[in-house]
XYZ file of C-alpha atoms in Angstrom:
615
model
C 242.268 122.811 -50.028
C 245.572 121.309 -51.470
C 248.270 123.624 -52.927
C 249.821 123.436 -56.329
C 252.731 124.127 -57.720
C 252.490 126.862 -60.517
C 255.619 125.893 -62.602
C 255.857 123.846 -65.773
C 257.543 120.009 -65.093
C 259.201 117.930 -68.176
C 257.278 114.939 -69.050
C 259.970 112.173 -70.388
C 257.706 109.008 -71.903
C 259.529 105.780 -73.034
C 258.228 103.708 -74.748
C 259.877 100.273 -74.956
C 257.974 97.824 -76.955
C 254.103 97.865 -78.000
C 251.650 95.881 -75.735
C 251.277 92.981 -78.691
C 254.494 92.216 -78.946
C 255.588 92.111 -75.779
C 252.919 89.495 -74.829
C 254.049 86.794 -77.394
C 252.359 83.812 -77.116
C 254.878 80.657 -75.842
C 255.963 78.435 -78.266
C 255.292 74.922 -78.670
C 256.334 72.564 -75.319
C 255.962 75.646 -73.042
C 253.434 77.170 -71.194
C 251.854 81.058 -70.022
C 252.764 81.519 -65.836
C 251.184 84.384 -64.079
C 253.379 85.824 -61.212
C 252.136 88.916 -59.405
C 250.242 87.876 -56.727
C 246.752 90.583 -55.716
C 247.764 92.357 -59.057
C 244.384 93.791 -59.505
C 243.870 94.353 -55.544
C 241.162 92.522 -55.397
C 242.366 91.083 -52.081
C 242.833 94.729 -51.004
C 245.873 95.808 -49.217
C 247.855 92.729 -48.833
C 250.775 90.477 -50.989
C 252.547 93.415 -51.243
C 255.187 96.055 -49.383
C 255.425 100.021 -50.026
C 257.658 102.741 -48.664
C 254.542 104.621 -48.416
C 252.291 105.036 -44.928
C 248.761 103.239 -44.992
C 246.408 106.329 -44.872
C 244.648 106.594 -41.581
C 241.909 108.724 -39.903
C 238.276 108.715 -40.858
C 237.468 112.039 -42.649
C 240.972 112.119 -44.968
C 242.770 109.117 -44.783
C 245.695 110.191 -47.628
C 245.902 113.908 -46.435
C 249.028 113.116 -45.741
C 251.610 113.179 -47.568
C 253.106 110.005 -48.590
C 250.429 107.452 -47.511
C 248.192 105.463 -49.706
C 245.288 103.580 -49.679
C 243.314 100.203 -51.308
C 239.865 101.098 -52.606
C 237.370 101.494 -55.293
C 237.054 105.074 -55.214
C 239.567 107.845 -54.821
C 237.411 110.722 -53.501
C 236.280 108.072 -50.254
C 239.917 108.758 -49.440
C 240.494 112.273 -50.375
C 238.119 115.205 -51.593
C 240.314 116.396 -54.015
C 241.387 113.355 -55.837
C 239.142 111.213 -58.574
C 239.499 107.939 -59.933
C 238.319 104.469 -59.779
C 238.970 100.824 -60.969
C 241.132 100.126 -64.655
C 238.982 97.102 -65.009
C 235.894 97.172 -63.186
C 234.969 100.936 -62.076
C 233.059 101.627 -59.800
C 233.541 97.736 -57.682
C 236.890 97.275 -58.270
C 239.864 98.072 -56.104
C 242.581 100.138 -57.198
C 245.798 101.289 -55.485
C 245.420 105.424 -54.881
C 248.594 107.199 -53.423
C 249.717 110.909 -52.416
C 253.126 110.651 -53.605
C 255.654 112.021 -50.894
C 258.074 114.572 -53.079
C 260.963 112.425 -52.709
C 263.006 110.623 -55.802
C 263.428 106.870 -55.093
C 260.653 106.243 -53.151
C 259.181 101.873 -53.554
C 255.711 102.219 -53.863
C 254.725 98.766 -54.756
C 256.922 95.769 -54.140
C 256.953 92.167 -54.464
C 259.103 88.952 -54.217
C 258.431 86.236 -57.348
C 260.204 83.309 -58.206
C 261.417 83.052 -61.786
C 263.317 80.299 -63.761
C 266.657 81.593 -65.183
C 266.926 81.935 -68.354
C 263.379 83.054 -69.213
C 261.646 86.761 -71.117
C 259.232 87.681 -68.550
C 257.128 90.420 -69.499
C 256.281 93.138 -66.770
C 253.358 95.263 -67.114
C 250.939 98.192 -65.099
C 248.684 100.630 -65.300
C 248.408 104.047 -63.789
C 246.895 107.539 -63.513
C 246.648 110.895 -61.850
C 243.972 111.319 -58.877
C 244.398 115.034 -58.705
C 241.220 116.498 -59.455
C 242.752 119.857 -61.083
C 243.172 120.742 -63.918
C 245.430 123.143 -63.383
C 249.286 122.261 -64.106
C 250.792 120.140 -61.386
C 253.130 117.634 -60.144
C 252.943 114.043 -61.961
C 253.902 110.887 -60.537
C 256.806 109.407 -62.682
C 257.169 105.465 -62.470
C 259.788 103.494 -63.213
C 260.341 99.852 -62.502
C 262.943 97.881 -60.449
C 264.433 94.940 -60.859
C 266.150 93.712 -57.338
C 267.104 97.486 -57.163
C 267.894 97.869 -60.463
C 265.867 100.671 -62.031
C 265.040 99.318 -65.758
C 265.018 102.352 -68.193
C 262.052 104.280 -69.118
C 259.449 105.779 -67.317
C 255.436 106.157 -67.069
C 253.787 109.576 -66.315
C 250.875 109.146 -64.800
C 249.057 112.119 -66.652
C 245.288 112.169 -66.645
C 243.153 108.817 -67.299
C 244.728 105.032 -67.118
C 248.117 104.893 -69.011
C 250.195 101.193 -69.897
C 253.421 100.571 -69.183
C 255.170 97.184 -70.322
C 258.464 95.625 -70.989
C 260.106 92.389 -71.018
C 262.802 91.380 -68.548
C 265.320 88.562 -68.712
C 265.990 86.721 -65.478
C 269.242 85.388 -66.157
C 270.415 83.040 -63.808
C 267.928 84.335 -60.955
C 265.308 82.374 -59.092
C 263.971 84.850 -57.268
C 263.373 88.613 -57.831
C 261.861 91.698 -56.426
C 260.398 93.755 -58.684
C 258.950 97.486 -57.157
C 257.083 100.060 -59.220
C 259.586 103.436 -57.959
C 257.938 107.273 -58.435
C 260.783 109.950 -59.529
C 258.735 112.722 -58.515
C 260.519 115.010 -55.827
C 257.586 117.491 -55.742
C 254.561 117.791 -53.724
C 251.112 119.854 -55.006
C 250.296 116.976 -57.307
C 252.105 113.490 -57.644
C 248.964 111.728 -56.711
C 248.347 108.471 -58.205
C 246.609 105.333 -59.159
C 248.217 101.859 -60.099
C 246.582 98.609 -61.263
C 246.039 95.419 -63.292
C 250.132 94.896 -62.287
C 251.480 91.394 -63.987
C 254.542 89.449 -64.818
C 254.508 86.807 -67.089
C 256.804 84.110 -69.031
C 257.115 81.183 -70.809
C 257.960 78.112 -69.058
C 259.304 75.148 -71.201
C 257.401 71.635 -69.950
C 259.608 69.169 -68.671
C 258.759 65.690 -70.575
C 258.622 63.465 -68.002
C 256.855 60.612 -69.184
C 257.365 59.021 -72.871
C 254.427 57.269 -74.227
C 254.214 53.697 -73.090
C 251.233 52.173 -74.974
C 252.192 48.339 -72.596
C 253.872 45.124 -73.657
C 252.526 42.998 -76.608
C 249.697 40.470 -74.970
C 248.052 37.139 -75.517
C 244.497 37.144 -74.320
C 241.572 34.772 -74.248
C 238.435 35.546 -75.762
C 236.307 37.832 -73.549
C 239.523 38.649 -71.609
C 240.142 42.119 -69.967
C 243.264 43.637 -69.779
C 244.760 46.920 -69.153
C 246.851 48.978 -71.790
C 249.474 51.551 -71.148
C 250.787 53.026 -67.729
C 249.433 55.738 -65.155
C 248.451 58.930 -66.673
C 251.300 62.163 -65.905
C 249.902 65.319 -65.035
C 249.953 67.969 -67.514
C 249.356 65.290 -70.748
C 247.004 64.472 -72.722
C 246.079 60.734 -74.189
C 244.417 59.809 -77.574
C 244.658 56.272 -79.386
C 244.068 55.537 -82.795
C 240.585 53.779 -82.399
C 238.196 52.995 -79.824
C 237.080 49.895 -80.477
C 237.373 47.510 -77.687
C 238.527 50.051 -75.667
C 237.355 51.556 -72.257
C 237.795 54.777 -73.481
C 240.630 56.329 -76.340
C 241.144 59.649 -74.059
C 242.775 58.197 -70.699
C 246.555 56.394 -70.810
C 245.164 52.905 -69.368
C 241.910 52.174 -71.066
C 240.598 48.687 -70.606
C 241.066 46.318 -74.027
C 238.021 43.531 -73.923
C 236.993 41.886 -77.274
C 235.442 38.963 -78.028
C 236.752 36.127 -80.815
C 233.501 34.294 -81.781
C 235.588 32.817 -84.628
C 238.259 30.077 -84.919
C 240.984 31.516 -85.406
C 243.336 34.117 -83.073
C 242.384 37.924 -84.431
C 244.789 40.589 -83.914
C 244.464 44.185 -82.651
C 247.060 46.645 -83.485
C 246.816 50.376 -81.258
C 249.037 53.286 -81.543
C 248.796 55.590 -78.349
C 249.631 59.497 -78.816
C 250.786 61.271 -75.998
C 250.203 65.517 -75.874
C 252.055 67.642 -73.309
C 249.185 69.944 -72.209
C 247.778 69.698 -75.663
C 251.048 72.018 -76.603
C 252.287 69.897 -79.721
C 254.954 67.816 -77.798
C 253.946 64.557 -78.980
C 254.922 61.306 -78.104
C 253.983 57.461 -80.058
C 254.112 54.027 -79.004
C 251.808 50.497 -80.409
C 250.575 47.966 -78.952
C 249.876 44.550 -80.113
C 246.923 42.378 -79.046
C 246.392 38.826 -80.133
C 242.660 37.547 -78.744
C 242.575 33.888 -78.751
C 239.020 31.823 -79.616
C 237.354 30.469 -76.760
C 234.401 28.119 -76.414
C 231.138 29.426 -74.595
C 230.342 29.188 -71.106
C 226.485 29.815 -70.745
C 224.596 28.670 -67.156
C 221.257 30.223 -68.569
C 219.352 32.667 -67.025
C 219.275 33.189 -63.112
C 216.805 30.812 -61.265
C 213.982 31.605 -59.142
C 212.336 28.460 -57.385
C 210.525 27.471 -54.187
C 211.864 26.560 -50.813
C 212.308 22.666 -50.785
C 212.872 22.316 -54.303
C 216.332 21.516 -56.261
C 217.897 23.734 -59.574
C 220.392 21.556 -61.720
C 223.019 23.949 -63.148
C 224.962 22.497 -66.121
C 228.751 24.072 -67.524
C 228.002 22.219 -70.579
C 230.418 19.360 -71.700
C 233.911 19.172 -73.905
C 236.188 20.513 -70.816
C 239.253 19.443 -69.725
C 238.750 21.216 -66.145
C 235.954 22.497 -64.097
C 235.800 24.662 -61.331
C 232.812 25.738 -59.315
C 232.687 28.263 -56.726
C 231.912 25.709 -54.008
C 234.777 23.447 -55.010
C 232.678 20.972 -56.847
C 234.771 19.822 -60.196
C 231.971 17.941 -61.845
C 229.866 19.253 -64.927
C 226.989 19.495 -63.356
C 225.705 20.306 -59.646
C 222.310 20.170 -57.774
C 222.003 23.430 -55.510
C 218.820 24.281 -52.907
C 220.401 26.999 -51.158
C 219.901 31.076 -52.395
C 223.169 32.342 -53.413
C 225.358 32.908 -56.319
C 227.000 30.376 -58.057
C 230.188 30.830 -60.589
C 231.971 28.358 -62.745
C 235.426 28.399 -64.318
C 235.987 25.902 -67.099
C 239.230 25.518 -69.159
C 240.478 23.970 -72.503
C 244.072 24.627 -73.443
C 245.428 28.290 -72.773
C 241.962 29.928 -72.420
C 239.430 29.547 -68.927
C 236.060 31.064 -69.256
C 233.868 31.896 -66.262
C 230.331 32.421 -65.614
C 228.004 32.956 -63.292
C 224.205 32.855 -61.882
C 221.907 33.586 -58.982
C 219.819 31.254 -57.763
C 216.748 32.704 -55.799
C 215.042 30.844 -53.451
C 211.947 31.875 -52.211
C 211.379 31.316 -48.472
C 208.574 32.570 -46.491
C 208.364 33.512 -43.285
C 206.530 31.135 -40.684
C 202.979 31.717 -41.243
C 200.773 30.985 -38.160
C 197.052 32.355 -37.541
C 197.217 30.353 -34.276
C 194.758 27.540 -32.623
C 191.000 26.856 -33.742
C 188.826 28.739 -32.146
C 185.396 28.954 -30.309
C 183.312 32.007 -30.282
C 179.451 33.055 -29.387
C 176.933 33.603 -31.851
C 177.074 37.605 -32.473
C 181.153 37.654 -32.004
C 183.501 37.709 -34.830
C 187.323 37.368 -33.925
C 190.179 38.695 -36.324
C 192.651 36.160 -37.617
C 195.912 37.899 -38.051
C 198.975 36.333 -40.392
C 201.272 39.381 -39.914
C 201.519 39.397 -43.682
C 199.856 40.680 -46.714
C 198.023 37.502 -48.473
C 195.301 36.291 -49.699
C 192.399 34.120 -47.996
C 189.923 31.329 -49.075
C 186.778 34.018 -48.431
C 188.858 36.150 -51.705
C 190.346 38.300 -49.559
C 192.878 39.986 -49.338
C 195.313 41.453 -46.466
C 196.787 40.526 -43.418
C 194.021 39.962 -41.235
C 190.380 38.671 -41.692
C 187.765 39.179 -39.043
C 185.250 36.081 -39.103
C 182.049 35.552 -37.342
C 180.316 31.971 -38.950
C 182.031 28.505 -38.753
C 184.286 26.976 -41.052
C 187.772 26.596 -42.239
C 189.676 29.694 -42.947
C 192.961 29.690 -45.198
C 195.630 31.834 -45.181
C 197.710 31.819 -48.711
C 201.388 33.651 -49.479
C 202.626 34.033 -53.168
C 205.565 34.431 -55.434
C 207.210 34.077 -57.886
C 204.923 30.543 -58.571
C 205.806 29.457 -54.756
C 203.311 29.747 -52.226
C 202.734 29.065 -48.510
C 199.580 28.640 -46.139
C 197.754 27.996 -42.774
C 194.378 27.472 -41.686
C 192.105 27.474 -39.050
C 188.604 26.643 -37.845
C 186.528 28.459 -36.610
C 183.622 27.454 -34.600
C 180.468 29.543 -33.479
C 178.280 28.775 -30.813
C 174.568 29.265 -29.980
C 174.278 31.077 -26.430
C 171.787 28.817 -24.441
C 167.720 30.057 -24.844
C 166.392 30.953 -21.457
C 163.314 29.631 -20.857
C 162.734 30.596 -16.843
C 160.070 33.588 -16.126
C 161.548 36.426 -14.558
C 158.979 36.466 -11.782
C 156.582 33.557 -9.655
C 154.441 34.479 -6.662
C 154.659 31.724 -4.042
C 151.756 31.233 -1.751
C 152.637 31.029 2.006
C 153.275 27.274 2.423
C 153.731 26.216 -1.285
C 156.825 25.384 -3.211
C 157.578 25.576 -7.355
C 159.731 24.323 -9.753
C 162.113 26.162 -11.441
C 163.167 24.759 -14.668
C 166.113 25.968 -16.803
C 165.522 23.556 -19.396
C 169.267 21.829 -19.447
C 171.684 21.676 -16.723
C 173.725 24.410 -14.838
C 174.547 25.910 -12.164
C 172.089 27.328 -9.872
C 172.825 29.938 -7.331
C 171.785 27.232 -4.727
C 174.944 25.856 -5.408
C 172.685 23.068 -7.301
C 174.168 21.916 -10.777
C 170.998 20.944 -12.289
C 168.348 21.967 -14.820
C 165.608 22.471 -12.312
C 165.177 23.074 -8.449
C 162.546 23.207 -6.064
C 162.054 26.237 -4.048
C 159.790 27.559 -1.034
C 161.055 30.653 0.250
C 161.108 34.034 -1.608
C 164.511 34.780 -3.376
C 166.095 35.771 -6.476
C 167.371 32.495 -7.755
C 170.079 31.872 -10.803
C 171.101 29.285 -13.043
C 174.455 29.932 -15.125
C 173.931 27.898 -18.683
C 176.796 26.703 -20.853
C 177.142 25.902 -24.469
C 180.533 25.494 -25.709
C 182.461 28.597 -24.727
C 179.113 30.730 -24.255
C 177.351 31.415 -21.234
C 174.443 32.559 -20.243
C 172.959 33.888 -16.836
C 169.415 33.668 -16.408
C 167.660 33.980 -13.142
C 163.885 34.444 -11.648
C 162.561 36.616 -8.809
C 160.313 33.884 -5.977
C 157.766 36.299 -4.370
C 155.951 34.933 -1.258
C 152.649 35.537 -0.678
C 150.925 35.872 3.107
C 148.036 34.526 3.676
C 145.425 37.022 4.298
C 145.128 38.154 7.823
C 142.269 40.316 9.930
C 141.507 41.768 13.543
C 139.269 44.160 13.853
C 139.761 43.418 17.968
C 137.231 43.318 20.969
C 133.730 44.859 20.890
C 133.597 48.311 21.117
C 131.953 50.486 23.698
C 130.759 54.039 22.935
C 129.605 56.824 23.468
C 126.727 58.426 21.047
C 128.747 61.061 18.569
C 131.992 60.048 18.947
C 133.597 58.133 15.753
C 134.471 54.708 15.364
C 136.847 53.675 13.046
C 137.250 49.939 12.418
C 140.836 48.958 10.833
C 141.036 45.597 8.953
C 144.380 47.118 6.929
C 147.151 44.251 6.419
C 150.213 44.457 4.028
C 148.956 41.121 2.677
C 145.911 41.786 2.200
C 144.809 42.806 -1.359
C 140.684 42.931 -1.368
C 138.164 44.093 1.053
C 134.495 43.514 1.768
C 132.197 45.032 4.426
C 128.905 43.650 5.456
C 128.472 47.399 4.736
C 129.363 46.926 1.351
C 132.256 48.990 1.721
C 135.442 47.406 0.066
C 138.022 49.669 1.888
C 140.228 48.297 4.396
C 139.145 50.945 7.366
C 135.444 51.853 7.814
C 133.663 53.902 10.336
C 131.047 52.686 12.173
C 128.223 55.493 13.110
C 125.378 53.323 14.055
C 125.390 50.370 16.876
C 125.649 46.525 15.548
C 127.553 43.983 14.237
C 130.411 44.343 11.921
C 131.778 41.703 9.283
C 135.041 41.630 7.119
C 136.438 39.593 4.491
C 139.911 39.997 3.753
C 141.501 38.570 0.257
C 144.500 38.255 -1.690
C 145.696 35.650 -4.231
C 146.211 32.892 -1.780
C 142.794 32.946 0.213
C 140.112 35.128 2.498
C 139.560 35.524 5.924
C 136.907 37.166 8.319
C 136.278 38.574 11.542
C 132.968 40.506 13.365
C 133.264 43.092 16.073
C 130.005 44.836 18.096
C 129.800 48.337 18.536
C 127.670 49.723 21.222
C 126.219 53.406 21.858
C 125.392 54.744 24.661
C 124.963 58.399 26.136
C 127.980 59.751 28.073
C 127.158 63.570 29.231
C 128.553 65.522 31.903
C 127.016 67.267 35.653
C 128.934 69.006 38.921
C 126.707 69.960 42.133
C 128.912 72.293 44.143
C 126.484 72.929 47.577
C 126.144 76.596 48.447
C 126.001 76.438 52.562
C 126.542 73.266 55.244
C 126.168 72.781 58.634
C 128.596 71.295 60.810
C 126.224 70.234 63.612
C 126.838 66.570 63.460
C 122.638 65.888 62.950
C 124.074 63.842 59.616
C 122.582 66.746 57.422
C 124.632 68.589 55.448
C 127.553 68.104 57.960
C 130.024 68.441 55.234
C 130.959 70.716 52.104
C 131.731 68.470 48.998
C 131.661 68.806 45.375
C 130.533 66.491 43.423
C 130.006 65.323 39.708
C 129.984 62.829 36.815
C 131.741 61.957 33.536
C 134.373 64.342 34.703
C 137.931 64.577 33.848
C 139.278 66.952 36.185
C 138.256 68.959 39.036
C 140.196 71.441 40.526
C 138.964 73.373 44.276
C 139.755 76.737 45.662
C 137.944 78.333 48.545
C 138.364 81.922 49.406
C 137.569 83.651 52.292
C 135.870 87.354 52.130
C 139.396 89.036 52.237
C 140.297 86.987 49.226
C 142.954 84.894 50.587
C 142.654 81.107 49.555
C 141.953 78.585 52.536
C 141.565 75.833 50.490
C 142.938 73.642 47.494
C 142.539 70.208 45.787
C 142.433 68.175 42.753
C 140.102 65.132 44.210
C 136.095 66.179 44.438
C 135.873 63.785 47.777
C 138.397 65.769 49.385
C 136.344 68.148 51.544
């Protein structure tokens, strides 16, 4: 908690001049200059010295005595202080101090220039921070001049106070000026100062008198520039405006037209005003505008590539000038571009001008005639937007029937074009079958019905062919073609063999075969029209064999007979050589296989073989 000083302190107020009167307004020829630089603190702590210690430290920055501090707020630096902006409370920045309890001490300084000889008027504003209201220490301000301490002095006692006085300079140029606090006591002599200016009346140097330009001559229709270069810090009014560029600016433009015969004269009066302060200045201007004949080359031209514009000055010259050099009246031109013309008569030219447009085209080309196929269209493309002879309209155009097709770029009355034909073909008919049969040993005809190439490397409209094949002809109308082709089958003659007789026993089958790839039909003397029969019963059988080409037959005999089976195996022989019996042999019929063992009464085997007559 900060400690005050319980004794009573003499307040001492001066007060010089009011606030109104020492901020006359400047005179006539002389103008208001502002000198204190950050006077309001709005650029915070800077443009400025002090004897005083920037406050530091986060909590209390100006606990301290004799520190200070840029801000918007005096409690942000100090919890027993309060205060804020002159102007703009609670944004703006102020300058907050804990005076130091020493006489003399600079708390605000700063270096101006000044012209000698000039009332500047010096002004500030301050308060007390101390949040007490108890009695205590008050800062007391004076002012400085260079060191010199100007008399009377500003209390800063509760809210925002003024202090302001005006100050000669003399013969200075320069000058520091410092706000100085007289207080020599602590336990109070906390402050605010703000809103600090200096201000005077500078006198305007008159550097420029007004100059409204030399007296002129000019032709009818003839520009031409009045006065000098504008000054900074004047103003510039003439008397009228008519013909004039503008009547605010030193150099207007003066342009005015004599349709009559006889010279016409323009008098101006120009008015210069230094900063709009009263120092005037006057000077006139005299402007004689001749009569001068017309130059007219009509309208600008638009015509067609090829074609030739006549352009015409007119006659009653005694010189003419065009652009190209030509000096004759009149000219022929083809060529895009402008063209100008200067024709004279006595003191006075004239000069016109016009554009001649020439309409060109780019090439336009939708390419060779073409051929296409019944059923194709093709796209003629002129690259530009147009219109065609089918009504139209575009860049392309597809087409699929014959005829001409035209192509048709306009403008301005000019136009350009390109055509071409287009021809459609009819793809060749194809009159060939798509499949013969060919009896073995025949030949056909193949006819395509005009001539082309066949796949038998033939170039014809028919061939003759006797083998099977696929065969091909490729036809040609035009640019079509067409590839048609038909599939030669041969056909076998019909073959059969139902082979040699056939010997067999009763109730075994026999199956006769007359099957042939060639063969399409059958037909039994059994009435059976399949190509494999079978053949139960003992005879003859016939076969006719068919197909597309022919028939054919063939007979086979079956015979039956009985085919059983037997096997005598004798029980006892003797071996006496009397030719009975002698031997032990098996025997049999319609066998397949025999196979002999013999075993004696132990049951071991004496005797083996495969053959019956081995015994």
């Amino acid at each position: 908690m900060k400690k005050y000083l319980l004794h009573i302190l003499p307040i001492v107020v001066l007060s010089i001049l009011s606030v109104s009167a020492l901020r006359a307004q400047c005179g006539s020829c002389a103008y208001g200059v502002q000198l204190i630089q950050n006077g309001n603190f709005s650029g915070g702590n800077s443009g400025f010295t002090s004897d005083l210690t920037p406050g530091s430290g986060f909590f209390c920055p100006l606990c301290p005595e004799g520190t200070y501090a840029v801000g918007a707020n005096a409690i942000l630096y100090h919890s027993d202080f309060t205060g804020s902006d002159h102007t703009n409370p609670p944004f703006g920045n102020f300058f907050i101090a804990n005076g130091q309890g020493q006489a003399g001490v600079e708390v605000w300084c700063q270096v101006v220039d000044v012209q000698p000889g000039v009332d500047y008027t010096f002004t500030f504003w301050a308060q007390d921070v101390t949040n007490n209201n108890d009695v205590h220490p008050m800062a007391e301000l004076q002012v400085a001049f260079n060191g010199v301490i100007e008399p009377g002095m500003l209390v800063a006692d509760a809210g925002w106070s003024e202090m302001s006085f005006v100050w000669n300079s003399g013969n200075l140029e320069t000058v520091e000026v410092c706000i100085v606090n007289q207080q020599n006591q602590t336990g109070g002599n906390d402050f605010g100062i703000d809103d600090i200016s200096m201000t005077g009346c500078h006198t305007y140097s008159l550097s420029q008198a007004a100059d409204a330009g030399e007296d002129q001559v000019v032709c009818s229709g003839e520009a031409v520039q009045l006065g000098t270069s504008a000054a900074n810090g004047y103003n510039y009014s003439w008397n009228s405006s008519l013909g004039l560029t503008s009547s605010a600016v030193s150099n207007p433009v003066f342009e005015m037209v004599n349709p009559g015969n006889f010279p016409v004269v323009y008098q101006y009066v120009l008015t210069t005003d230094s900063a709009s302060l009263g120092c005037l200045d006057t000077d006139t201007v005299q402007i004689t505008v001749l009569p001068s004949p017309v130059l007219d080359l009509g309208d600008d031209i638009i015509m067609c590539e090829g074609d030739t514009a006549l352009l015409d000055a007119g006659e009653g010259w005694q010189n003419v000038v065009w652009n190209d050099g030509s000096e004759e009246n009149t000219i022929e031109v083809t060529d895009q571009g402008t063209y100008s013309v200067t024709a004279s008569f006595g003191f006075c030219s004239v000069t016109d001008e016009i554009f001649v447009d020439v309409v060109i085209f780019p090439p336009l080309d939708l390419g060779p005639d073409q051929d296409i196929c019944e059923g194709e269209t093709v796209i003629l493309d002129a690259t530009y937007t147009g219109t065609w002879n089918t009504g139209d309209t575009g860049s392309t155009l597809e087409v699929g029937t014959t005829g001409w097709y035209v192509f048709t770029l306009s403008q301005s009355g000019c136009s350009s074009s390109d055509s071409a034909f287009v021809e459609v073909w009819t793809i060749p008919e194809n009159i060939l079958p798509s499949q013969i049969n060919l009896c073995e040993g025949e030949e056909v005809v193949l006819d395509a019905g005009q001539a082309g190439l066949w796949s038998t490397g033939e170039n014809s409209a028919s061939i003759s062919v006797d083998t099977p094949g696929y065969y091909d002809v490729i036809l040609t109308n035009g640019p079509c073609q067409a590839l048609y082709g038909t599939q030669v089958d041969m056909i076998l003659q019909p073959v059969v063999d139902l082979g040699a007789d056939i010997d067999q026993c009763y109730g075994e089958p026999v199956w006769l075969d007359a099957a042939a790839d060639q063969n399409t039909q059958y037909l039994w003397n059994t009435g059976d029209t399949v190509s494999v029969i079978l053949a139960d019963t003992a005879g003859f059988y016939t076969v006719i064999a068919s197909n597309s080409c022919g028939s054919v037959s063939d007979t086979v005999e079956v015979r039956l007979e009985w085919c059983g089976w037997g096997l005598f195996v004798p029980m006892a022989f003797t071996n006496n050589g009397d030719g009975i019996n002698d031997s032990w042999q098996v025997k049999g019929y319609n066998l397949a296989a025999v196979k002999i063992r013999v075993f004696n009464r132990l049951g071991d085997l004496i005797f083996y073989s495969e053959d019956p007559t081995d015994a």
